[in-house]
XYZ file of C-alpha atoms in Angstrom:
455
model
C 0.000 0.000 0.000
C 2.722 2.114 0.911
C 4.468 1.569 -2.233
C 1.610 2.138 -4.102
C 1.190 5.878 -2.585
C 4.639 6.283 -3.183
C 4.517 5.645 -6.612
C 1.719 8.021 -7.113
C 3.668 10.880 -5.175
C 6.839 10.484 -7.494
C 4.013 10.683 -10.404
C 2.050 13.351 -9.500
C 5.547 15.632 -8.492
C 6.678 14.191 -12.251
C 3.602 15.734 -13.526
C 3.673 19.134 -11.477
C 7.228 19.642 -12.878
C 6.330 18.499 -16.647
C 3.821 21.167 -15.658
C 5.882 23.530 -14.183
C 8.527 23.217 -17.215
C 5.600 23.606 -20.183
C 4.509 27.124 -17.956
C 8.295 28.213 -17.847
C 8.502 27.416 -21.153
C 5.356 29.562 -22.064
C 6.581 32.160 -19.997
C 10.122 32.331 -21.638
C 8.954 32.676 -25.133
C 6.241 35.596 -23.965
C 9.169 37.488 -22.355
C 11.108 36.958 -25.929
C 8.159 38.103 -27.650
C 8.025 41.065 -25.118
C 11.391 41.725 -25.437
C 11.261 41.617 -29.524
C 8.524 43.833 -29.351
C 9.949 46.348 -27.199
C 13.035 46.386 -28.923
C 11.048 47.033 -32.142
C 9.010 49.773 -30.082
C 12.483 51.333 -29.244
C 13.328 51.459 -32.440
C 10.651 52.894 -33.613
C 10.443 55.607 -30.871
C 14.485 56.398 -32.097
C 13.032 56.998 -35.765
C 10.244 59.217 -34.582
C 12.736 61.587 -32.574
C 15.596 61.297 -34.565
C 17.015 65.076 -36.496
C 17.821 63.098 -39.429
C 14.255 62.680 -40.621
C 13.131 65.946 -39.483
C 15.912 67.311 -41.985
C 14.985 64.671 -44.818
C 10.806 66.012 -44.511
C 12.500 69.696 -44.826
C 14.666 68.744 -47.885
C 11.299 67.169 -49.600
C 9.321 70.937 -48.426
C 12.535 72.331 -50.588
C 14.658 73.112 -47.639
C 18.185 73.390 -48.819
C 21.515 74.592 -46.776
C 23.705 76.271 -49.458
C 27.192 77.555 -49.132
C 26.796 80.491 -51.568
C 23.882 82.591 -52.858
C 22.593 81.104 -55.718
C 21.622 83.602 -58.984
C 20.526 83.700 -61.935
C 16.345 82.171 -62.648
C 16.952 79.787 -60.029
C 17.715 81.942 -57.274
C 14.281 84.415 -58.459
C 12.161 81.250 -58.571
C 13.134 80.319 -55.194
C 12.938 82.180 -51.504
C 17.186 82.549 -50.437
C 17.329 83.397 -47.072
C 20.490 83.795 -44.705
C 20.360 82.250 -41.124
C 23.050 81.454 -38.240
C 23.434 78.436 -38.408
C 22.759 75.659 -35.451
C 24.678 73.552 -33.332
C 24.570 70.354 -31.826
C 22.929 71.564 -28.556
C 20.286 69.668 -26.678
C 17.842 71.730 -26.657
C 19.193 73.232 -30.565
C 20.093 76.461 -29.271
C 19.883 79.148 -31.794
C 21.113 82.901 -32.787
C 18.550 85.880 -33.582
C 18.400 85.985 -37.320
C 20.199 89.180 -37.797
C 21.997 89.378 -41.285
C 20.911 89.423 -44.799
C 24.219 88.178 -46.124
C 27.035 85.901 -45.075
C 29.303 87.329 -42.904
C 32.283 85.919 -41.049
C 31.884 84.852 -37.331
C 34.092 82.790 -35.240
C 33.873 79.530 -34.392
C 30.993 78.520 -32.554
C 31.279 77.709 -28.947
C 29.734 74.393 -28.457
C 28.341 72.142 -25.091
C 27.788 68.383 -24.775
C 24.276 67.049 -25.508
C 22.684 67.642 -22.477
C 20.305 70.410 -21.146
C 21.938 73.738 -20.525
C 22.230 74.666 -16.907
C 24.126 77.330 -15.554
C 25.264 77.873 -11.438
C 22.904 80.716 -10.968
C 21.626 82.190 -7.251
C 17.941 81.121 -6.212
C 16.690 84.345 -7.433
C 18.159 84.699 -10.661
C 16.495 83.866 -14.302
C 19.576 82.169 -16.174
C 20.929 83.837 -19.132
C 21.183 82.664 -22.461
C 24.842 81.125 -23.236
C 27.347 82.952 -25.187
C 27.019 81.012 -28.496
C 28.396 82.935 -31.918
C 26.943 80.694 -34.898
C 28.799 80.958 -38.523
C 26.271 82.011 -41.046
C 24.391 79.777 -43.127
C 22.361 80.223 -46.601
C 18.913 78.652 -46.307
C 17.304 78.656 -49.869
C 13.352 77.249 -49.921
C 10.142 77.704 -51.627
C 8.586 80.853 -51.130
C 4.959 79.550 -50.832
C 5.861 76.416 -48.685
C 7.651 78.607 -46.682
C 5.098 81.506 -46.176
C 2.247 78.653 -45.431
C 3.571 77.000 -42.686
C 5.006 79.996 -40.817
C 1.888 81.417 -41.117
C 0.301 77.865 -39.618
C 2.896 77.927 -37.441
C 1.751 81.725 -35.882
C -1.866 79.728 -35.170
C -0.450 77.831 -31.973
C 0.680 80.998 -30.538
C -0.613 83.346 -27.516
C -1.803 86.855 -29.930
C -3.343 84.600 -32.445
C -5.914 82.957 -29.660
C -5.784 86.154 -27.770
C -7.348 87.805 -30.939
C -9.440 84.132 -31.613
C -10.644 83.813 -27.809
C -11.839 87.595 -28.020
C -13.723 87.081 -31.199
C -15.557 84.264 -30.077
C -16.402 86.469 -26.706
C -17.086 89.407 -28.123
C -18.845 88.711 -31.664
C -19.978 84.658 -31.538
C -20.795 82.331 -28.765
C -20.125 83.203 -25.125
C -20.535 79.352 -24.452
C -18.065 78.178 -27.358
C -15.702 81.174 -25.955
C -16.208 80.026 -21.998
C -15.056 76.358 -23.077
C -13.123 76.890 -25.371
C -10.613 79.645 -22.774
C -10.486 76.528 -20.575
C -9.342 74.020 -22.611
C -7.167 76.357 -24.206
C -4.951 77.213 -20.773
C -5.125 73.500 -19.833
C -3.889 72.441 -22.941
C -0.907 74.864 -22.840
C -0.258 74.103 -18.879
C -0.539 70.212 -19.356
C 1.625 70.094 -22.210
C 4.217 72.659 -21.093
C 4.334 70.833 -18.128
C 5.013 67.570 -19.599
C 7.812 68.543 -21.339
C 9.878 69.236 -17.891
C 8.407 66.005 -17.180
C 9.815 63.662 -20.212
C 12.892 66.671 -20.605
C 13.100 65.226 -24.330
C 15.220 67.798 -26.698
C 14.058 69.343 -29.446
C 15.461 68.304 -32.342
C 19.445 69.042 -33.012
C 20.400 71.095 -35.364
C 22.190 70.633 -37.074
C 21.083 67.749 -38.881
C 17.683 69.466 -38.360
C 17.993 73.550 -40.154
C 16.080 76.113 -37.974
C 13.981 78.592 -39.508
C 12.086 79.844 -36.846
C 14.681 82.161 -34.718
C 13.196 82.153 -31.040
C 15.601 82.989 -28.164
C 13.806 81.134 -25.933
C 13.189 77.873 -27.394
C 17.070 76.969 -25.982
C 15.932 76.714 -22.906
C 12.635 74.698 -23.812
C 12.139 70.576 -24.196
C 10.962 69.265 -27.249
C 8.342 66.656 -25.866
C 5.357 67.125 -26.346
C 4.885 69.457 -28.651
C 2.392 72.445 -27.123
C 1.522 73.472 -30.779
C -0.219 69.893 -31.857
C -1.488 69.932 -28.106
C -4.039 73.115 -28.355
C -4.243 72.790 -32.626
C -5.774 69.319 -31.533
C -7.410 70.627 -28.371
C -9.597 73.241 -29.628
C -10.202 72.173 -33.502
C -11.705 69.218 -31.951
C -13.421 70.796 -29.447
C -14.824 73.360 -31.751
C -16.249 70.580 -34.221
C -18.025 68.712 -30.739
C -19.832 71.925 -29.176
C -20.856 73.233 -32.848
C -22.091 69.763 -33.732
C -24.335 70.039 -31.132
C -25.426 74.318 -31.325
C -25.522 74.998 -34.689
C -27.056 73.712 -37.712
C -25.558 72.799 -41.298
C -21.434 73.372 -40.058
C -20.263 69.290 -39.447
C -18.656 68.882 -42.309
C -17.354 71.922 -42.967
C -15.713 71.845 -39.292
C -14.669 68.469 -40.194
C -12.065 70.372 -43.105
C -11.487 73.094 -41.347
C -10.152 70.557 -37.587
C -8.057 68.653 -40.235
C -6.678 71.795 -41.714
C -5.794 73.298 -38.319
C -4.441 70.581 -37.071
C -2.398 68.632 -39.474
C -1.140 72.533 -40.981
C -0.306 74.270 -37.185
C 1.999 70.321 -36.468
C 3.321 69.736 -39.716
C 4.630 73.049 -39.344
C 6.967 72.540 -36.401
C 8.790 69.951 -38.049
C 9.001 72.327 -41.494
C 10.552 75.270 -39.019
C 12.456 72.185 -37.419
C 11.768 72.843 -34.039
C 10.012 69.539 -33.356
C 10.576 66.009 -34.434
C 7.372 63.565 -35.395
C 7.662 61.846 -31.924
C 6.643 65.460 -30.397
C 3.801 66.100 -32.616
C 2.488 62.378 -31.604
C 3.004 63.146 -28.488
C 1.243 66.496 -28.497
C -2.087 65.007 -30.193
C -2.306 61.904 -27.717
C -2.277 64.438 -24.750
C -4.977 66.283 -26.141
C -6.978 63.398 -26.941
C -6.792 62.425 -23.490
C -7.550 65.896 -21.861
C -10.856 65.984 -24.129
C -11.643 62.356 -23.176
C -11.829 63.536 -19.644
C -12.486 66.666 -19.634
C -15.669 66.977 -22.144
C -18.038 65.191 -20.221
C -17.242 67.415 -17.222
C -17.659 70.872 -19.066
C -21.382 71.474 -17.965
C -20.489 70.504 -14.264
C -17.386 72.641 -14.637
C -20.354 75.465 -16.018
C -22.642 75.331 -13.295
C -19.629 75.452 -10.144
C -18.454 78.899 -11.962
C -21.526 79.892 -12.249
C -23.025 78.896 -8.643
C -20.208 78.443 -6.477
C -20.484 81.732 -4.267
C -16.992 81.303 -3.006
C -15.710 81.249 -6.280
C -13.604 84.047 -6.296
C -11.883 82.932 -3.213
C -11.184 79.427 -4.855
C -10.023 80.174 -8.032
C -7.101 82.002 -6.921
C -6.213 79.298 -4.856
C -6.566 76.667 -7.612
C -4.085 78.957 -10.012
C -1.690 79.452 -7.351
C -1.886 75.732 -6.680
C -0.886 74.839 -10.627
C 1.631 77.708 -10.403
C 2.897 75.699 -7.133
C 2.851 72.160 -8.771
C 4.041 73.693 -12.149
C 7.642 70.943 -12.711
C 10.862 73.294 -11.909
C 14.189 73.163 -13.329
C 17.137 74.268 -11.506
C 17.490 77.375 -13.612
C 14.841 79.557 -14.206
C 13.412 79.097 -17.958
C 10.940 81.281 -19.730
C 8.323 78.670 -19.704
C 7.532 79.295 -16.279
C 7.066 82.710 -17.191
C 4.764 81.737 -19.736
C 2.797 78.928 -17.816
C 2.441 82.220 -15.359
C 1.109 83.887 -18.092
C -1.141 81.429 -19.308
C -2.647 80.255 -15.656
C -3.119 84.847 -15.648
C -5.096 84.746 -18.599
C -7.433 81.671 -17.197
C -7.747 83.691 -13.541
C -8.777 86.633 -15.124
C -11.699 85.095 -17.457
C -12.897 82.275 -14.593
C -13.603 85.814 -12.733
C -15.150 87.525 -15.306
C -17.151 84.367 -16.119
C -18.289 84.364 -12.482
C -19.286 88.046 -12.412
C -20.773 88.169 -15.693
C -23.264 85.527 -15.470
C -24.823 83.762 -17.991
C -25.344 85.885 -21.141
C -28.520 85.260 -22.962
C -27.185 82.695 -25.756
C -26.038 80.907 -22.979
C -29.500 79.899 -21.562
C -30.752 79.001 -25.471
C -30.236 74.835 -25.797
C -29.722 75.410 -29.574
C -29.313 74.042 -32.263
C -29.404 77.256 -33.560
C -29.328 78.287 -37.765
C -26.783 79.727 -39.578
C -26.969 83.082 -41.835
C -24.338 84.605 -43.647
C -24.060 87.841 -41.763
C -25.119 91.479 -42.951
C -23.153 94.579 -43.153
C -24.539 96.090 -40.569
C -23.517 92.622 -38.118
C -20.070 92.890 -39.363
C -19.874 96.330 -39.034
C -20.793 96.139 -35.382
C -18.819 92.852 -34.694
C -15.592 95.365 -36.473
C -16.271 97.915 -33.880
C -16.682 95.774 -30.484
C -13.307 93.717 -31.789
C -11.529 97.146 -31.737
C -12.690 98.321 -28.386
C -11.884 95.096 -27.107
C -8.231 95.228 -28.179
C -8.562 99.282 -27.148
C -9.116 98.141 -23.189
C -6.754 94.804 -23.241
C -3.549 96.701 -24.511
C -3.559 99.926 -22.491
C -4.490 97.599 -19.416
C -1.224 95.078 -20.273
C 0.902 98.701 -20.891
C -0.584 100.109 -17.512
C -0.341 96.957 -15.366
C 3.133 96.256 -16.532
C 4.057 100.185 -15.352
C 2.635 99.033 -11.921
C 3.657 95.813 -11.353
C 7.860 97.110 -12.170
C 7.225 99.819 -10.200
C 6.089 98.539 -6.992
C 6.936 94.755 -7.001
C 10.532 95.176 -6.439
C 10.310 97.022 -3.707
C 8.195 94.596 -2.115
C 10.072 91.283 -3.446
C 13.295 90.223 -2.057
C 16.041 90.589 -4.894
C 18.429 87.609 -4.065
C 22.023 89.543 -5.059
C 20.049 90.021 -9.064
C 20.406 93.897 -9.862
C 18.311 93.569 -12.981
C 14.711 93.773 -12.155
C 13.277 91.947 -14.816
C 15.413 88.414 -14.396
C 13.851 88.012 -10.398
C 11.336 85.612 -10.845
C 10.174 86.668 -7.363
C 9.199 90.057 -9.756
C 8.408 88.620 -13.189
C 6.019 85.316 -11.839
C 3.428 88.217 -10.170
C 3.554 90.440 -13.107
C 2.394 88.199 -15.697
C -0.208 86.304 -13.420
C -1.553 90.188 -12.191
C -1.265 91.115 -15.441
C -2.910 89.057 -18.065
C -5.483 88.532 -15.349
C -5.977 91.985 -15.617
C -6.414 91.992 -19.493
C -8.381 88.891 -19.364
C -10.832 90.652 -17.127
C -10.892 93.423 -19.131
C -11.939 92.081 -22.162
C -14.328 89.858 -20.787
C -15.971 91.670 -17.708
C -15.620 95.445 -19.218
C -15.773 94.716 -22.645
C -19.487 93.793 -22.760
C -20.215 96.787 -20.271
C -18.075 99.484 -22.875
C -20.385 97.834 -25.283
C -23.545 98.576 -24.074
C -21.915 102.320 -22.746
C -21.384 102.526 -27.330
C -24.705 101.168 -28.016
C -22.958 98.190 -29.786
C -23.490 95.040 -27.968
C -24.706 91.758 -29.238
C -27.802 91.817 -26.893
């Protein structure tokens, strides 16, 4: 008997093991699999960031580095311009374009890959490196060229300044109250994913700049901000007038595509962004509206209800500002996520004090006319009163904020007033807040004062 249940023991343990062994065996050739197919991701992730295509897609737009001017038909068929050339840098620092010809300069100054940092005091906004770049000749095709860096001018903050105003001011309150929000989220998320990831722009060279922006040396490349908001609000502007106005789907349908694929496509034209970043930069956006759009009506009635709003929103801003990912120099970002996080301050206020406006309380769908003179004309003059109280407030608010902030903000050992960011992070929240609510909450109230508002 004994034997017996021995027997069975030594089978059953056989069995367990031939078990065992067939499981191991399954699990070796998943983790080869896994390991083939990361490998291949890898690889595929190295294509999608590397310079060397960005400069290929430029070279097929016409981009071409020359050594000397080209004349003759060739050079009057074509758009020859002269730009510093680029280095190797991280985050492809670049010169102002300053010259119209070649001219000798010395031999660039050049850093190891890596993301430039200087040994600066706790108070002090770092400085741009000393970098002289030797002059390059960048011939391409005029129209090319002119398309994209007009696209390109579409993912900046005067083109939605003027966009966000129009659609306040001469369109939709409700399309304008949404579309502010996902607008500063979009810019805040992405800017601060890319001190997240700290992926560098493209180098140049391989990759030739032709967008000259100081600042972009001290900025990651990853994900791109542009394809984050061109994604953001296209999309956003095809769900909400989908569901308000009649007879627009498919022509929002062109016009998202246009936006989008134009305003991303550009980066990597300009080379300031590889394919990786513009991937990047759409799935974030994709994301935010995934979560984000079937919150907007809740997110309507708290800034609408909430009587402690104005206490709380402050708070929440200063909270992002707090959370906002810091390097350990200063970069101009920040500055800009200040700027940004202003602008959304100032209009969640104005929101709040405003109220609803009248289209707001219509469900829609509502028809579309072609407008008449007399619309335009009207929609002409509130546009130019708007931008008549957001200017003077930015020139008056920056007077104040440089006149009485540093005397209220320690300096840290930095003479220069406007490299403290204890100085420069209040004046832009103070004052874009301040234009923001002057557009928004005085605007409509100088409009009825002129006899030209909407209502």
């Amino acid at each position: 008997m004994s034997l017996i249940v021995v027997n069975i023991i030594i089978v059953l343990i056989f069995s367990f093991n031939r078990q065992l062994l067939i499981i191991f065996g399954r699990m070796g050739v998943f983790c080869n699999k896994m390991a083939a197919e990361k490998s291949k991701f890898e690889g595929w992730l190295a294509y999608l960031r590397d310079a060397n295509v960005v400069r290929r897609t430029q070279e097929k737009c016409g981009v071409r580095v020359l050594s000397e001017v080209k004349t003759g038909e060739e050079e009057e068929s074509r758009n020859i311009q002269v730009k510093p050339s680029t280095t190797s840098l991280v985050n492809g620092a670049i010169a102002k374009l300053s010259v119209t010809r070649p001219v000798r300069r010395k031999k660039a100054r050049r850093k190891q890959p890596g993301i430039m940092i200087e040994t600066i005091s706790p108070g002090e906004i770092a400085s741009p490196p000393p970098i002289d770049y030797p002059d390059i000749i960048v011939e391409t095709y005029p129209l090319v060229d002119a398309y994209f860096k007009l696209a390109t001018e579409l993912g900046y903050e005067p083109f939605y300044i003027i966009f966000l105003g129009t659609l306040h001011w001469n369109i939709d309150t409700t399309v304008f109250r949404h579309a502010v929000l996902l607008w500063a989220l979009s810019m805040y998320i992405g800017q601060a994913l890319k001190n997240v990831f700290k992926w560098p722009r493209p180098s140049a060279p391989p990759a030739v700049r032709l967008e000259m922006k100081l600042k972009l040396e001290y900025e990651y490349g990853f994900p791109s901000t542009h394809a984050t908001v061109s994604t953001t609000i296209p999309l956003y502007l095809l769900y909400i007038i989908h569901s308000r106005y009649e007879s627009l789907f498919f022509t929002m349908i062109f016009i998202s595509i246009l936006w989008c694929t134009s305003v991303s496509f550009s980066r990597i034209y300009l080379g300031l962004h590889s394919y990786l970043d513009m991937i990047g930069g759409v799935i974030v956006s994709l994301i935010m509206l995934l979560i984000l759009l079937p919150l907007i009506d809740h997110m309507d009635h708290f800034i609408f209800n909430f009587k402690f709003f104005p206490v709380v929103a402050p708070l929440i801003i200063l909270l992002l500002l707090y959370m906002y990912p810091v390097e350990v120099a200063w970069t101009s970002d920040r500055g800009d996520t200040a700027a940004i996080l202003g602008t959304l301050l100032g209009a969640l206020l104005a929101i709040h004090f405003n109220g609803p406006f009248p289209d707001d309380l219509q469900p829609g769908p509502f028809p579309v006319a072609l407008p008449t003179y007399q619309s335009l004309g009207f929609g002409l003059l509130r546009f130019i009163v708007g931008v008549l109280l957001v200017f003077p407030t930015r020139f008056i608010m920056k007077l104040l904020c440089f006149r009485f902030l540093p005397a209220i903000m320690p300096s840290h050992g930095v003479v220069e007033v406007d490299k403290r960011p204890l100085v420069v992070l209040p004046y832009k929240i103070i004052t874009y807040m301040s234009m923001a609510l002057s557009a928004i909450y005085i605007g409509p109230r100088m409009f009825e004062i002129c006899d030209i508002s909407r209502y």
